[in-house]
Amino acid sequence: MRLCAITLDCPDPQALAAFYQQATGLEPHPASDADFAGLNGEHGLFLGFQRVDDHRAPDWPGRTLPQQSHLDFAVDDLDAAETQLLALGAAKPDHQPNPTRWRVLTDPAGHPFCLVRA
């Protein structure tokens, strides 16, 4: 068994795919459309984004709408990566449990993700 895909619910699949494409450099999947968009990663890993009507973003670090899952991205420079992602449309929650080791950001659809030192 090998992991082949990770799919996130969101209100606008193409916009969220564009955010992650700019952030990671992954290639857009040619069959992406308004209801489901994807990015092709290394070793066959697929990152997908599916439209969900009335999507409600996770409430991190709250528990009203738990994060359910999150992505971790290894980076060489936490500050530089954070600056780049904020410019692309990410947000930075006030609560940062260990900002010298990792940073918690949220993507434009509100999903939490972490930047970790490579």
mmCIF file of N, CA and C in Angstrom:
data_model
loop_
_atom_site.group_PDB
_atom_site.id
_atom_site.type_symbol
_atom_site.label_atom_id
_atom_site.label_comp_id
_atom_site.label_asym_id
_atom_site.label_seq_id
_atom_site.Cartn_x
_atom_site.Cartn_y
_atom_site.Cartn_z
ATOM 1 N N MET A 1 0.850 -1.168 0.000
ATOM 2 C CA MET A 1 0.000 0.000 0.000
ATOM 3 C C MET A 1 0.897 1.233 0.000
ATOM 4 N N ARG A 2 0.570 2.206 -0.850
ATOM 5 C CA ARG A 2 1.299 3.469 -0.864
ATOM 6 C C ARG A 2 0.303 4.620 -0.987
ATOM 7 N N LEU A 3 0.610 5.699 -0.357
ATOM 8 C CA LEU A 3 -0.232 6.886 -0.442
ATOM 9 C C LEU A 3 -0.179 7.420 -1.865
ATOM 10 N N CYS A 4 -1.333 7.629 -2.493
ATOM 11 C CA CYS A 4 -1.348 8.114 -3.876
ATOM 12 C C CYS A 4 -2.037 9.465 -4.023
ATOM 13 N N ALA A 5 -2.842 9.885 -3.041
ATOM 14 C CA ALA A 5 -3.545 11.155 -3.181
ATOM 15 C C ALA A 5 -3.960 11.711 -1.826
ATOM 16 N N ILE A 6 -4.017 13.019 -1.776
ATOM 17 C CA ILE A 6 -4.572 13.758 -0.642
ATOM 18 C C ILE A 6 -5.559 14.746 -1.257
ATOM 19 N N THR A 7 -6.786 14.765 -0.761
ATOM 20 C CA THR A 7 -7.807 15.638 -1.321
ATOM 21 C C THR A 7 -8.386 16.523 -0.222
ATOM 22 N N LEU A 8 -8.490 17.802 -0.513
ATOM 23 C CA LEU A 8 -9.038 18.763 0.429
ATOM 24 C C LEU A 8 -10.375 19.286 -0.083
ATOM 25 N N ASP A 9 -11.362 19.373 0.797
ATOM 26 C CA ASP A 9 -12.626 20.028 0.473
ATOM 27 C C ASP A 9 -12.398 21.539 0.477
ATOM 28 N N CYS A 10 -13.113 22.240 -0.397
ATOM 29 C CA CYS A 10 -12.952 23.688 -0.464
ATOM 30 C C CYS A 10 -14.096 24.299 -1.270
ATOM 31 N N PRO A 11 -14.256 25.623 -1.210
ATOM 32 C CA PRO A 11 -15.317 26.253 -1.992
ATOM 33 C C PRO A 11 -14.932 26.507 -3.452
ATOM 34 N N ASP A 12 -13.638 26.624 -3.762
ATOM 35 C CA ASP A 12 -13.188 26.966 -5.116
ATOM 36 C C ASP A 12 -11.940 26.137 -5.462
ATOM 37 N N PRO A 13 -12.122 24.949 -6.048
ATOM 38 C CA PRO A 13 -10.992 24.067 -6.327
ATOM 39 C C PRO A 13 -9.891 24.687 -7.187
ATOM 40 N N GLN A 14 -10.249 25.427 -8.208
ATOM 41 C CA GLN A 14 -9.218 25.991 -9.076
ATOM 42 C C GLN A 14 -8.387 27.043 -8.355
ATOM 43 N N ALA A 15 -9.015 27.858 -7.532
ATOM 44 C CA ALA A 15 -8.268 28.874 -6.790
ATOM 45 C C ALA A 15 -7.329 28.231 -5.776
ATOM 46 N N LEU A 16 -7.796 27.192 -5.074
ATOM 47 C CA LEU A 16 -6.948 26.551 -4.088
ATOM 48 C C LEU A 16 -5.813 25.778 -4.768
ATOM 49 N N ALA A 17 -6.094 25.150 -5.904
ATOM 50 C CA ALA A 17 -5.036 24.470 -6.661
ATOM 51 C C ALA A 17 -3.982 25.483 -7.116
ATOM 52 N N ALA A 18 -4.419 26.661 -7.543
ATOM 53 C CA ALA A 18 -3.470 27.694 -7.975
ATOM 54 C C ALA A 18 -2.581 28.138 -6.823
ATOM 55 N N PHE A 19 -3.157 28.289 -5.632
ATOM 56 C CA PHE A 19 -2.359 28.651 -4.454
ATOM 57 C C PHE A 19 -1.275 27.614 -4.205
ATOM 58 N N TYR A 20 -1.667 26.335 -4.137
ATOM 59 C CA TYR A 20 -0.687 25.279 -3.845
ATOM 60 C C TYR A 20 0.285 25.072 -5.009
ATOM 61 N N GLN A 21 -0.135 25.325 -6.242
ATOM 62 C CA GLN A 21 0.768 25.212 -7.377
ATOM 63 C C GLN A 21 1.865 26.268 -7.262
ATOM 64 N N GLN A 22 1.477 27.498 -6.935
ATOM 65 C CA GLN A 22 2.458 28.573 -6.766
ATOM 66 C C GLN A 22 3.367 28.308 -5.574
ATOM 67 N N ALA A 23 2.810 27.740 -4.518
ATOM 68 C CA ALA A 23 3.587 27.491 -3.306
ATOM 69 C C ALA A 23 4.574 26.330 -3.466
ATOM 70 N N THR A 24 4.194 25.304 -4.240
ATOM 71 C CA THR A 24 5.005 24.080 -4.305
ATOM 72 C C THR A 24 5.678 23.832 -5.646
ATOM 73 N N GLY A 25 5.173 24.445 -6.710
ATOM 74 C CA GLY A 25 5.706 24.177 -8.036
ATOM 75 C C GLY A 25 5.187 22.896 -8.661
ATOM 76 N N LEU A 26 4.219 22.240 -8.021
ATOM 77 C CA LEU A 26 3.636 21.023 -8.596
ATOM 78 C C LEU A 26 2.885 21.374 -9.876
ATOM 79 N N GLU A 27 2.795 20.408 -10.766
ATOM 80 C CA GLU A 27 2.151 20.627 -12.060
ATOM 81 C C GLU A 27 0.638 20.439 -11.983
ATOM 82 N N PRO A 28 -0.137 21.341 -12.581
ATOM 83 C CA PRO A 28 -1.595 21.178 -12.611
ATOM 84 C C PRO A 28 -1.999 19.930 -13.388
ATOM 85 N N HIS A 29 -3.008 19.244 -12.910
ATOM 86 C CA HIS A 29 -3.538 18.076 -13.617
ATOM 87 C C HIS A 29 -4.367 18.587 -14.794
ATOM 88 N N PRO A 30 -4.179 18.017 -15.991
ATOM 89 C CA PRO A 30 -4.869 18.545 -17.173
ATOM 90 C C PRO A 30 -6.391 18.407 -17.154
ATOM 91 N N ALA A 31 -6.935 17.513 -16.347
ATOM 92 C CA ALA A 31 -8.389 17.328 -16.314
ATOM 93 C C ALA A 31 -9.064 18.152 -15.214
ATOM 94 N N SER A 32 -8.340 19.085 -14.615
ATOM 95 C CA SER A 32 -8.925 19.917 -13.559
ATOM 96 C C SER A 32 -10.068 20.754 -14.116
ATOM 97 N N ASP A 33 -11.095 20.918 -13.277
ATOM 98 C CA ASP A 33 -12.226 21.749 -13.681
ATOM 99 C C ASP A 33 -12.768 22.486 -12.455
ATOM 100 N N ALA A 34 -13.910 23.120 -12.592
ATOM 101 C CA ALA A 34 -14.466 23.937 -11.516
ATOM 102 C C ALA A 34 -14.912 23.122 -10.309
ATOM 103 N N ASP A 35 -15.169 21.836 -10.479
ATOM 104 C CA ASP A 35 -15.622 21.003 -9.365
ATOM 105 C C ASP A 35 -14.504 20.192 -8.713
ATOM 106 N N PHE A 36 -13.451 19.913 -9.468
ATOM 107 C CA PHE A 36 -12.338 19.136 -8.924
ATOM 108 C C PHE A 36 -11.066 19.519 -9.661
ATOM 109 N N ALA A 37 -10.078 19.957 -8.923
ATOM 110 C CA ALA A 37 -8.796 20.331 -9.515
ATOM 111 C C ALA A 37 -7.702 19.545 -8.815
ATOM 112 N N GLY A 38 -6.589 19.379 -9.482
ATOM 113 C CA GLY A 38 -5.519 18.607 -8.876
ATOM 114 C C GLY A 38 -4.148 19.052 -9.334
ATOM 115 N N LEU A 39 -3.161 18.603 -8.565
ATOM 116 C CA LEU A 39 -1.752 18.836 -8.861
ATOM 117 C C LEU A 39 -1.033 17.501 -8.829
ATOM 118 N N ASN A 40 -0.135 17.311 -9.775
ATOM 119 C CA ASN A 40 0.653 16.085 -9.832
ATOM 120 C C ASN A 40 1.981 16.312 -9.130
ATOM 121 N N GLY A 41 2.282 15.440 -8.164
ATOM 122 C CA GLY A 41 3.522 15.549 -7.414
ATOM 123 C C GLY A 41 4.507 14.464 -7.782
ATOM 124 N N GLU A 42 5.629 14.477 -7.083
ATOM 125 C CA GLU A 42 6.674 13.478 -7.292
ATOM 126 C C GLU A 42 6.185 12.097 -6.894
ATOM 127 N N HIS A 43 6.733 11.096 -7.553
ATOM 128 C CA HIS A 43 6.448 9.698 -7.234
ATOM 129 C C HIS A 43 4.960 9.368 -7.334
ATOM 130 N N GLY A 44 4.243 10.104 -8.174
ATOM 131 C CA GLY A 44 2.840 9.802 -8.406
ATOM 132 C C GLY A 44 1.870 10.359 -7.376
ATOM 133 N N LEU A 45 2.349 11.106 -6.395
ATOM 134 C CA LEU A 45 1.436 11.665 -5.396
ATOM 135 C C LEU A 45 0.581 12.756 -6.026
ATOM 136 N N PHE A 46 -0.719 12.711 -5.790
ATOM 137 C CA PHE A 46 -1.686 13.644 -6.349
ATOM 138 C C PHE A 46 -2.286 14.456 -5.209
ATOM 139 N N LEU A 47 -2.330 15.770 -5.372
ATOM 140 C CA LEU A 47 -2.962 16.654 -4.403
ATOM 141 C C LEU A 47 -4.225 17.190 -5.054
ATOM 142 N N GLY A 48 -5.397 16.827 -4.494
ATOM 143 C CA GLY A 48 -6.672 17.181 -5.101
ATOM 144 C C GLY A 48 -7.462 18.165 -4.258
ATOM 145 N N PHE A 49 -8.369 18.875 -4.939
ATOM 146 C CA PHE A 49 -9.204 19.889 -4.301
ATOM 147 C C PHE A 49 -10.610 19.734 -4.860
ATOM 148 N N GLN A 50 -11.563 19.396 -3.981
ATOM 149 C CA GLN A 50 -12.921 19.161 -4.463
ATOM 150 C C GLN A 50 -13.890 20.190 -3.908
ATOM 151 N N ARG A 51 -14.784 20.651 -4.796
ATOM 152 C CA ARG A 51 -15.777 21.655 -4.417
ATOM 153 C C ARG A 51 -16.787 21.042 -3.447
ATOM 154 N N VAL A 52 -17.053 21.779 -2.382
ATOM 155 C CA VAL A 52 -18.079 21.409 -1.415
ATOM 156 C C VAL A 52 -18.939 22.645 -1.193
ATOM 157 N N ASP A 53 -20.210 22.553 -1.550
ATOM 158 C CA ASP A 53 -21.110 23.676 -1.317
ATOM 159 C C ASP A 53 -21.209 23.941 0.176
ATOM 160 N N ASP A 54 -21.270 25.195 0.535
ATOM 161 C CA ASP A 54 -21.362 25.611 1.943
ATOM 162 C C ASP A 54 -20.174 25.130 2.775
ATOM 163 N N HIS A 55 -18.996 25.057 2.149
ATOM 164 C CA HIS A 55 -17.783 24.660 2.868
ATOM 165 C C HIS A 55 -17.553 25.578 4.061
ATOM 166 N N ARG A 56 -17.249 24.981 5.188
ATOM 167 C CA ARG A 56 -16.907 25.733 6.398
ATOM 168 C C ARG A 56 -15.483 25.399 6.760
ATOM 169 N N ALA A 57 -14.636 26.398 6.766
ATOM 170 C CA ALA A 57 -13.215 26.198 7.034
ATOM 171 C C ALA A 57 -12.993 25.724 8.467
ATOM 172 N N PRO A 58 -11.957 24.924 8.688
ATOM 173 C CA PRO A 58 -11.614 24.504 10.047
ATOM 174 C C PRO A 58 -11.315 25.720 10.928
ATOM 175 N N ASP A 59 -11.531 25.572 12.211
ATOM 176 C CA ASP A 59 -11.324 26.628 13.193
ATOM 177 C C ASP A 59 -10.083 26.277 14.010
ATOM 178 N N TRP A 60 -8.900 26.633 13.508
ATOM 179 C CA TRP A 60 -7.664 26.299 14.213
ATOM 180 C C TRP A 60 -7.193 27.481 15.016
ATOM 181 N N PRO A 61 -6.844 27.372 16.275
ATOM 182 C CA PRO A 61 -6.710 26.139 17.045
ATOM 183 C C PRO A 61 -7.972 25.744 17.795
ATOM 184 N N GLY A 62 -9.071 26.399 17.495
ATOM 185 C CA GLY A 62 -10.334 26.076 18.159
ATOM 186 C C GLY A 62 -10.784 24.665 17.853
ATOM 187 N N ARG A 63 -11.865 24.271 18.461
ATOM 188 C CA ARG A 63 -12.371 22.913 18.272
ATOM 189 C C ARG A 63 -13.817 22.891 17.765
ATOM 190 N N THR A 64 -14.362 24.083 17.452
ATOM 191 C CA THR A 64 -15.720 24.132 16.926
ATOM 192 C C THR A 64 -15.791 23.370 15.604
ATOM 193 N N LEU A 65 -14.865 23.647 14.703
ATOM 194 C CA LEU A 65 -14.699 22.917 13.449
ATOM 195 C C LEU A 65 -13.248 22.447 13.422
ATOM 196 N N PRO A 66 -12.950 21.250 13.907
ATOM 197 C CA PRO A 66 -11.559 20.802 14.022
ATOM 198 C C PRO A 66 -10.862 20.742 12.671
ATOM 199 N N GLN A 67 -9.523 20.789 12.726
ATOM 200 C CA GLN A 67 -8.748 20.825 11.491
ATOM 201 C C GLN A 67 -8.880 19.548 10.669
ATOM 202 N N GLN A 68 -9.227 18.437 11.235
ATOM 203 C CA GLN A 68 -9.468 17.172 10.550
ATOM 204 C C GLN A 68 -8.198 16.589 9.963
ATOM 205 N N SER A 69 -7.413 17.362 9.286
ATOM 206 C CA SER A 69 -6.105 16.938 8.772
ATOM 207 C C SER A 69 -5.343 18.196 8.416
ATOM 208 N N HIS A 70 -4.049 18.041 8.217
ATOM 209 C CA HIS A 70 -3.270 19.178 7.735
ATOM 210 C C HIS A 70 -2.052 18.664 6.989
ATOM 211 N N LEU A 71 -1.450 19.550 6.213
ATOM 212 C CA LEU A 71 -0.269 19.223 5.434
ATOM 213 C C LEU A 71 0.950 19.844 6.094
ATOM 214 N N ASP A 72 2.085 19.177 6.020
ATOM 215 C CA ASP A 72 3.356 19.718 6.486
ATOM 216 C C ASP A 72 4.273 19.878 5.283
ATOM 217 N N PHE A 73 4.942 21.021 5.190
ATOM 218 C CA PHE A 73 5.884 21.291 4.116
ATOM 219 C C PHE A 73 7.245 21.611 4.719
ATOM 220 N N ALA A 74 8.272 20.873 4.311
ATOM 221 C CA ALA A 74 9.635 21.121 4.763
ATOM 222 C C ALA A 74 10.202 22.304 3.985
ATOM 223 N N VAL A 75 10.804 23.247 4.705
ATOM 224 C CA VAL A 75 11.409 24.428 4.085
ATOM 225 C C VAL A 75 12.771 24.683 4.710
ATOM 226 N N ASP A 76 13.647 25.328 3.955
ATOM 227 C CA ASP A 76 14.981 25.650 4.461
ATOM 228 C C ASP A 76 14.969 26.864 5.378
ATOM 229 N N ASP A 77 14.081 27.821 5.095
ATOM 230 C CA ASP A 77 14.036 29.079 5.836
ATOM 231 C C ASP A 77 12.587 29.387 6.198
ATOM 232 N N LEU A 78 12.248 29.261 7.476
ATOM 233 C CA LEU A 78 10.867 29.480 7.920
ATOM 234 C C LEU A 78 10.372 30.888 7.591
ATOM 235 N N ASP A 79 11.197 31.890 7.869
ATOM 236 C CA ASP A 79 10.779 33.276 7.649
ATOM 237 C C ASP A 79 10.523 33.552 6.171
ATOM 238 N N ALA A 80 11.435 33.112 5.305
ATOM 239 C CA ALA A 80 11.288 33.355 3.866
ATOM 240 C C ALA A 80 10.053 32.638 3.316
ATOM 241 N N ALA A 81 9.847 31.390 3.724
ATOM 242 C CA ALA A 81 8.688 30.626 3.244
ATOM 243 C C ALA A 81 7.396 31.267 3.740
ATOM 244 N N GLU A 82 7.378 31.687 4.992
ATOM 245 C CA GLU A 82 6.178 32.342 5.526
ATOM 246 C C GLU A 82 5.859 33.609 4.737
ATOM 247 N N THR A 83 6.859 34.434 4.486
ATOM 248 C CA THR A 83 6.661 35.672 3.730
ATOM 249 C C THR A 83 6.110 35.383 2.344
ATOM 250 N N GLN A 84 6.679 34.386 1.669
ATOM 251 C CA GLN A 84 6.223 34.026 0.317
ATOM 252 C C GLN A 84 4.765 33.567 0.331
ATOM 253 N N LEU A 85 4.423 32.704 1.284
ATOM 254 C CA LEU A 85 3.071 32.149 1.324
ATOM 255 C C LEU A 85 2.033 33.186 1.728
ATOM 256 N N LEU A 86 2.389 34.082 2.627
ATOM 257 C CA LEU A 86 1.466 35.162 2.982
ATOM 258 C C LEU A 86 1.193 36.042 1.761
ATOM 259 N N ALA A 87 2.214 36.285 0.941
ATOM 260 C CA ALA A 87 2.035 37.078 -0.278
ATOM 261 C C ALA A 87 1.135 36.366 -1.287
ATOM 262 N N LEU A 88 1.118 35.026 -1.245
ATOM 263 C CA LEU A 88 0.282 34.248 -2.156
ATOM 264 C C LEU A 88 -1.172 34.143 -1.689
ATOM 265 N N GLY A 89 -1.441 34.553 -0.446
ATOM 266 C CA GLY A 89 -2.814 34.504 0.048
ATOM 267 C C GLY A 89 -3.027 33.668 1.290
ATOM 268 N N ALA A 90 -1.964 33.081 1.843
ATOM 269 C CA ALA A 90 -2.091 32.348 3.106
ATOM 270 C C ALA A 90 -2.340 33.356 4.238
ATOM 271 N N ALA A 91 -2.800 32.841 5.369
ATOM 272 C CA ALA A 91 -2.976 33.661 6.567
ATOM 273 C C ALA A 91 -2.205 33.001 7.704
ATOM 274 N N LYS A 92 -1.857 33.796 8.694
ATOM 275 C CA LYS A 92 -1.113 33.282 9.849
ATOM 276 C C LYS A 92 -1.953 33.475 11.109
ATOM 277 N N PRO A 93 -2.435 32.351 11.695
ATOM 278 C CA PRO A 93 -3.184 32.474 12.945
ATOM 279 C C PRO A 93 -2.317 33.058 14.060
ATOM 280 N N ASP A 94 -2.935 33.725 15.006
ATOM 281 C CA ASP A 94 -2.200 34.274 16.141
ATOM 282 C C ASP A 94 -1.531 33.179 16.961
ATOM 283 N N HIS A 95 -2.227 32.058 17.150
ATOM 284 C CA HIS A 95 -1.685 30.968 17.971
ATOM 285 C C HIS A 95 -0.602 30.216 17.198
ATOM 286 N N GLN A 96 0.615 30.249 17.705
ATOM 287 C CA GLN A 96 1.754 29.552 17.107
ATOM 288 C C GLN A 96 2.429 28.751 18.222
ATOM 289 N N PRO A 97 2.202 27.420 18.272
ATOM 290 C CA PRO A 97 2.683 26.624 19.393
ATOM 291 C C PRO A 97 4.196 26.566 19.544
ATOM 292 N N ASN A 98 4.955 26.625 18.467
ATOM 293 C CA ASN A 98 6.414 26.547 18.558
ATOM 294 C C ASN A 98 7.018 27.218 17.322
ATOM 295 N N PRO A 99 6.945 28.530 17.223
ATOM 296 C CA PRO A 99 7.316 29.226 15.992
ATOM 297 C C PRO A 99 8.790 29.148 15.605
ATOM 298 N N THR A 100 9.659 28.730 16.513
ATOM 299 C CA THR A 100 11.060 28.575 16.129
ATOM 300 C C THR A 100 11.306 27.248 15.415
ATOM 301 N N ARG A 101 10.392 26.282 15.574
ATOM 302 C CA ARG A 101 10.536 24.975 14.922
ATOM 303 C C ARG A 101 9.582 24.796 13.765
ATOM 304 N N TRP A 102 8.377 25.364 13.846
ATOM 305 C CA TRP A 102 7.410 25.276 12.751
ATOM 306 C C TRP A 102 6.451 26.447 12.831
ATOM 307 N N ARG A 103 5.813 26.722 11.712
ATOM 308 C CA ARG A 103 4.825 27.791 11.628
ATOM 309 C C ARG A 103 3.519 27.204 11.133
ATOM 310 N N VAL A 104 2.447 27.623 11.747
ATOM 311 C CA VAL A 104 1.116 27.229 11.299
ATOM 312 C C VAL A 104 0.556 28.364 10.454
ATOM 313 N N LEU A 105 0.143 28.035 9.237
ATOM 314 C CA LEU A 105 -0.525 28.985 8.355
ATOM 315 C C LEU A 105 -1.843 28.357 7.924
ATOM 316 N N THR A 106 -2.691 29.148 7.307
ATOM 317 C CA THR A 106 -3.911 28.599 6.713
ATOM 318 C C THR A 106 -3.929 28.986 5.244
ATOM 319 N N ASP A 107 -4.412 28.059 4.413
ATOM 320 C CA ASP A 107 -4.501 28.350 2.989
ATOM 321 C C ASP A 107 -5.713 29.260 2.736
ATOM 322 N N PRO A 108 -5.902 29.739 1.513
ATOM 323 C CA PRO A 108 -7.020 30.657 1.259
ATOM 324 C C PRO A 108 -8.403 30.088 1.564
ATOM 325 N N ALA A 109 -8.543 28.755 1.658
ATOM 326 C CA ALA A 109 -9.832 28.150 2.014
ATOM 327 C C ALA A 109 -9.924 27.872 3.510
ATOM 328 N N GLY A 110 -8.889 28.232 4.278
ATOM 329 C CA GLY A 110 -8.919 28.088 5.729
ATOM 330 C C GLY A 110 -8.314 26.808 6.273
ATOM 331 N N HIS A 111 -7.741 25.935 5.429
ATOM 332 C CA HIS A 111 -7.128 24.705 5.929
ATOM 333 C C HIS A 111 -5.782 25.025 6.585
ATOM 334 N N PRO A 112 -5.567 24.559 7.808
ATOM 335 C CA PRO A 112 -4.260 24.761 8.428
ATOM 336 C C PRO A 112 -3.208 23.894 7.745
ATOM 337 N N PHE A 113 -1.994 24.418 7.646
ATOM 338 C CA PHE A 113 -0.845 23.645 7.199
ATOM 339 C C PHE A 113 0.371 24.182 7.928
ATOM 340 N N CYS A 114 1.416 23.371 7.989
ATOM 341 C CA CYS A 114 2.608 23.752 8.734
ATOM 342 C C CYS A 114 3.824 23.840 7.836
ATOM 343 N N LEU A 115 4.669 24.796 8.146
ATOM 344 C CA LEU A 115 6.006 24.883 7.571
ATOM 345 C C LEU A 115 6.944 24.357 8.641
ATOM 346 N N VAL A 116 7.766 23.394 8.289
ATOM 347 C CA VAL A 116 8.712 22.806 9.237
ATOM 348 C C VAL A 116 10.118 22.965 8.700
ATOM 349 N N ARG A 117 11.070 23.117 9.595
ATOM 350 C CA ARG A 117 12.468 23.218 9.153
ATOM 351 C C ARG A 117 12.893 21.934 8.464
ATOM 352 N N ALA A 118 13.506 22.091 7.296
ATOM 353 C CA ALA A 118 13.980 20.928 6.528
ATOM 354 C C ALA A 118 15.175 20.288 7.207
#
